[in-house]
Amino acid sequence: MKYSIFIPFLSKSKTIQRCLNALHENSVHEHEIVLTCGETDVYFAFNEGVYKCKNDIVVLMNDDMVVSKGWDRLIPTHASPDVILTTYVVEPNPGGLPIGPSCIAHDCGTEHNFDYEKFQKFVDEQSKDKPDIVPNATGWFMPMIVNKKTFVTFPNVIKFPICANDILLFNMLHQHDECEYKFGVLNSYTYHFGHATSRA
């Protein structure tokens, strides 16, 4: 089963090439990568970008992320039109941003001094006792694995960065009585530099 990865980024991103290199080196399954450059409204970019992907399974990802080895191993097994999948995210929080749900605080460096081996060692320790998926739970908001056929767009009336619309989307889906979506957290890890370090 093939999947697509959609990544919006700014032209002065300091991290997009590292992100792409890690995807190339650490992915297990065949996939396409779709990029859009220069769109300052990230949620508009995600809403549009899902439909630019040729595969039904779409991973939405930020450019300031580095995936661990085999990060996508479980995607084909657990991806489904009625499921939204998230992962565990490791973050040093260098920009002083609040740590969110299921975001693991562990400093492996910034884009200037990132220590991949330290990150991978941490992932190996963290992942060995976890199940392949934790159902009925949500991890950090990106990467998010959705299905193009059933994708629910991000609410985007209040513009980023005033409002984190991924949080609004998750809350809306969780609280909606008639929501047919299920959630799950894959035993998969990504390092997040934080947007404060990925912009010029």
Short mmCIF file of C-alpha atoms in Angstrom, two decimals:
data_model
loop_
_atom_site.label_atom_id
_atom_site.label_comp_id
_atom_site.label_asym_id
_atom_site.label_seq_id
_atom_site.Cartn_x
_atom_site.Cartn_y
_atom_site.Cartn_z
CA MET A 1 0.00 0.00 0.00
CA LYS A 2 1.42 3.35 -1.06
CA TYR A 3 0.86 6.63 0.73
CA SER A 4 1.56 10.33 0.21
CA ILE A 5 3.31 12.87 2.42
CA PHE A 6 2.31 16.51 2.13
CA ILE A 7 4.65 19.16 3.52
CA PRO A 8 4.16 22.94 3.28
CA PHE A 9 7.23 25.10 3.89
CA LEU A 10 8.50 28.62 3.50
CA SER A 11 11.26 29.41 1.02
CA LYS A 12 13.62 30.34 3.86
CA SER A 13 13.00 27.17 5.85
CA LYS A 14 16.17 26.00 7.57
CA THR A 15 14.93 22.45 8.01
CA ILE A 16 13.11 21.26 4.88
CA GLN A 17 16.14 19.50 3.37
CA ARG A 18 16.90 17.67 6.62
CA CYS A 19 13.24 16.65 6.80
CA LEU A 20 13.33 15.27 3.24
CA ASN A 21 16.64 13.47 3.79
CA ALA A 22 15.27 11.73 6.88
CA LEU A 23 12.13 10.65 5.02
CA HIS A 24 14.28 9.21 2.23
CA GLU A 25 16.63 7.39 4.59
CA ASN A 26 14.19 6.18 7.25
CA SER A 27 10.96 5.27 5.45
CA VAL A 28 10.07 1.63 4.86
CA HIS A 29 7.13 1.84 2.44
CA GLU A 30 6.88 3.34 -1.03
CA HIS A 31 5.43 6.84 -0.99
CA GLU A 32 5.24 10.13 -2.82
CA ILE A 33 6.20 13.48 -1.32
CA VAL A 34 4.18 16.54 -2.31
CA LEU A 35 5.57 19.95 -1.37
CA THR A 36 4.17 23.44 -1.46
CA CYS A 37 6.43 26.45 -0.93
CA GLY A 38 5.57 29.96 0.16
CA GLU A 39 2.05 29.49 1.53
CA THR A 40 2.07 31.38 4.83
CA ASP A 41 -1.30 29.97 5.96
CA VAL A 42 -0.26 26.45 6.91
CA TYR A 43 -3.80 25.19 7.51
CA PHE A 44 -4.99 26.45 4.14
CA ALA A 45 -2.01 24.63 2.66
CA PHE A 46 -2.95 21.38 4.39
CA ASN A 47 -6.60 21.68 3.37
CA GLU A 48 -5.60 22.16 -0.27
CA GLY A 49 -2.64 19.82 -0.21
CA VAL A 50 -4.53 16.67 0.72
CA TYR A 51 -6.25 16.74 -2.67
CA LYS A 52 -2.98 17.26 -4.55
CA CYS A 53 -1.80 13.84 -3.38
CA LYS A 54 -2.36 10.85 -5.64
CA ASN A 55 -2.77 8.27 -2.84
CA ASP A 56 -5.73 7.97 -0.49
CA ILE A 57 -3.55 7.68 2.61
CA VAL A 58 -1.99 11.08 3.27
CA VAL A 59 0.52 12.05 5.95
CA LEU A 60 0.40 15.74 6.86
CA MET A 61 3.74 16.90 8.20
CA ASN A 62 5.61 20.06 9.10
CA ASP A 63 8.94 20.89 7.53
CA ASP A 64 10.68 21.19 10.91
CA MET A 65 10.44 17.47 11.66
CA VAL A 66 12.84 14.52 11.41
CA VAL A 67 11.45 10.99 11.33
CA SER A 68 13.06 8.02 13.09
CA LYS A 69 14.02 4.74 11.43
CA GLY A 70 10.99 2.79 10.25
CA TRP A 71 8.60 5.54 11.35
CA ASP A 72 6.07 4.53 8.68
CA ARG A 73 6.21 0.76 9.29
CA LEU A 74 2.73 0.59 10.84
CA ILE A 75 0.89 3.02 8.56
CA PRO A 76 -0.42 0.47 6.02
CA THR A 77 -1.58 -1.84 8.82
CA HIS A 78 -3.63 0.71 10.73
CA ALA A 79 -4.62 3.41 8.21
CA SER A 80 -8.33 3.40 7.41
CA PRO A 81 -10.89 5.86 6.01
CA ASP A 82 -12.54 6.17 9.44
CA VAL A 83 -9.31 6.53 11.46
CA ILE A 84 -7.07 9.52 12.20
CA LEU A 85 -3.61 8.39 13.22
CA THR A 86 -0.99 10.38 15.08
CA THR A 87 2.45 9.53 16.45
CA TYR A 88 4.73 10.30 19.36
CA VAL A 89 6.67 13.50 18.92
CA VAL A 90 9.92 14.34 20.68
CA GLU A 91 10.56 18.05 21.12
CA PRO A 92 13.26 20.13 22.81
CA ASN A 93 10.86 23.07 22.94
CA PRO A 94 13.58 25.60 22.06
CA GLY A 95 11.13 28.34 21.18
CA GLY A 96 9.32 28.24 24.52
CA LEU A 97 6.18 26.81 22.99
CA PRO A 98 3.93 24.89 25.39
CA ILE A 99 4.35 21.13 25.36
CA GLY A 100 1.14 19.60 24.07
CA PRO A 101 -0.58 16.27 24.57
CA SER A 102 1.68 13.27 24.10
CA CYS A 103 4.62 15.47 23.12
CA ILE A 104 7.74 14.09 24.79
CA ALA A 105 10.26 16.64 26.06
CA HIS A 106 13.77 15.41 25.24
CA ASP A 107 16.48 17.65 23.86
CA CYS A 108 18.43 16.22 20.93
CA GLY A 109 19.41 19.64 19.65
CA THR A 110 18.22 22.31 17.26
CA GLU A 111 18.61 22.35 13.49
CA HIS A 112 22.14 23.69 14.08
CA ASN A 113 23.38 20.90 16.35
CA PHE A 114 20.85 18.08 15.98
CA ASP A 115 22.15 14.74 17.25
CA TYR A 116 20.32 12.08 15.25
CA GLU A 117 22.01 9.17 17.03
CA LYS A 118 20.86 10.53 20.39
CA PHE A 119 17.34 10.84 19.05
CA GLN A 120 17.29 7.33 17.59
CA LYS A 121 18.68 5.84 20.80
CA PHE A 122 15.91 7.57 22.73
CA VAL A 123 13.32 6.26 20.26
CA ASP A 124 14.64 2.71 20.58
CA GLU A 125 14.31 2.91 24.37
CA GLN A 126 10.86 4.48 24.31
CA SER A 127 9.31 2.28 21.64
CA LYS A 128 10.33 -1.19 22.77
CA ASP A 129 7.57 -1.60 25.40
CA LYS A 130 4.78 0.19 23.55
CA PRO A 131 2.02 -1.54 21.56
CA ASP A 132 1.85 -0.98 17.80
CA ILE A 133 -1.15 1.29 18.30
CA VAL A 134 -2.97 2.85 21.23
CA PRO A 135 -6.62 3.07 20.14
CA ASN A 136 -8.98 5.87 21.18
CA ALA A 137 -6.07 8.20 21.86
CA THR A 138 -4.36 11.09 20.12
CA GLY A 139 -0.70 11.98 20.07
CA TRP A 140 0.84 15.24 18.92
CA PHE A 141 -0.97 16.95 16.04
CA MET A 142 1.67 16.38 13.37
CA PRO A 143 2.43 14.09 11.65
CA MET A 144 -1.23 13.26 11.10
CA ILE A 145 -2.32 10.37 8.90
CA VAL A 146 -5.68 10.89 7.20
CA ASN A 147 -7.61 9.46 4.27
CA LYS A 148 -8.25 11.75 1.31
CA LYS A 149 -11.74 10.33 0.74
CA THR A 150 -12.94 11.16 4.25
CA PHE A 151 -10.70 14.11 5.13
CA VAL A 152 -12.27 16.76 7.38
CA THR A 153 -10.72 20.15 6.68
CA PHE A 154 -9.05 22.23 9.36
CA PRO A 155 -11.28 25.03 10.67
CA ASN A 156 -9.46 28.16 9.61
CA VAL A 157 -11.58 31.18 10.47
CA ILE A 158 -9.14 32.32 13.14
CA LYS A 159 -5.76 32.43 11.43
CA PHE A 160 -2.53 30.85 12.63
CA PRO A 161 -0.57 31.72 14.76
CA ILE A 162 -3.41 33.35 16.69
CA CYS A 163 -5.16 30.01 16.84
CA ALA A 164 -3.78 26.48 16.47
CA ASN A 165 -6.43 25.06 14.18
CA ASP A 166 -5.19 21.49 14.50
CA ILE A 167 -6.28 21.66 18.15
CA LEU A 168 -9.67 23.02 17.08
CA LEU A 169 -10.08 20.18 14.58
CA PHE A 170 -9.24 17.47 17.11
CA ASN A 171 -11.53 18.97 19.73
CA MET A 172 -14.35 19.28 17.20
CA LEU A 173 -14.03 15.65 16.12
CA HIS A 174 -13.72 14.37 19.68
CA GLN A 175 -16.76 16.30 20.90
CA HIS A 176 -19.05 15.67 17.95
CA ASP A 177 -21.69 13.14 19.02
CA GLU A 178 -22.16 11.84 15.49
CA CYS A 179 -18.46 11.68 14.65
CA GLU A 180 -17.62 8.39 13.00
CA TYR A 181 -13.87 8.92 13.27
CA LYS A 182 -11.67 6.76 15.44
CA PHE A 183 -8.29 7.88 16.71
CA GLY A 184 -5.08 6.01 17.33
CA VAL A 185 -1.47 6.66 18.25
CA LEU A 186 1.08 4.63 16.31
CA ASN A 187 4.31 3.41 17.88
CA SER A 188 6.16 5.85 15.66
CA TYR A 189 8.45 8.74 16.53
CA THR A 190 9.28 12.10 15.00
CA TYR A 191 11.57 14.86 16.26
CA HIS A 192 10.16 18.39 16.11
CA PHE A 193 12.49 21.36 16.18
CA GLY A 194 9.62 23.79 16.67
CA HIS A 195 8.58 26.57 14.30
CA ALA A 196 10.75 29.10 16.13
CA THR A 197 13.83 27.34 14.77
CA SER A 198 12.60 26.56 11.28
CA ARG A 199 11.87 30.07 10.10
CA ALA A 200 14.41 32.68 9.08
#
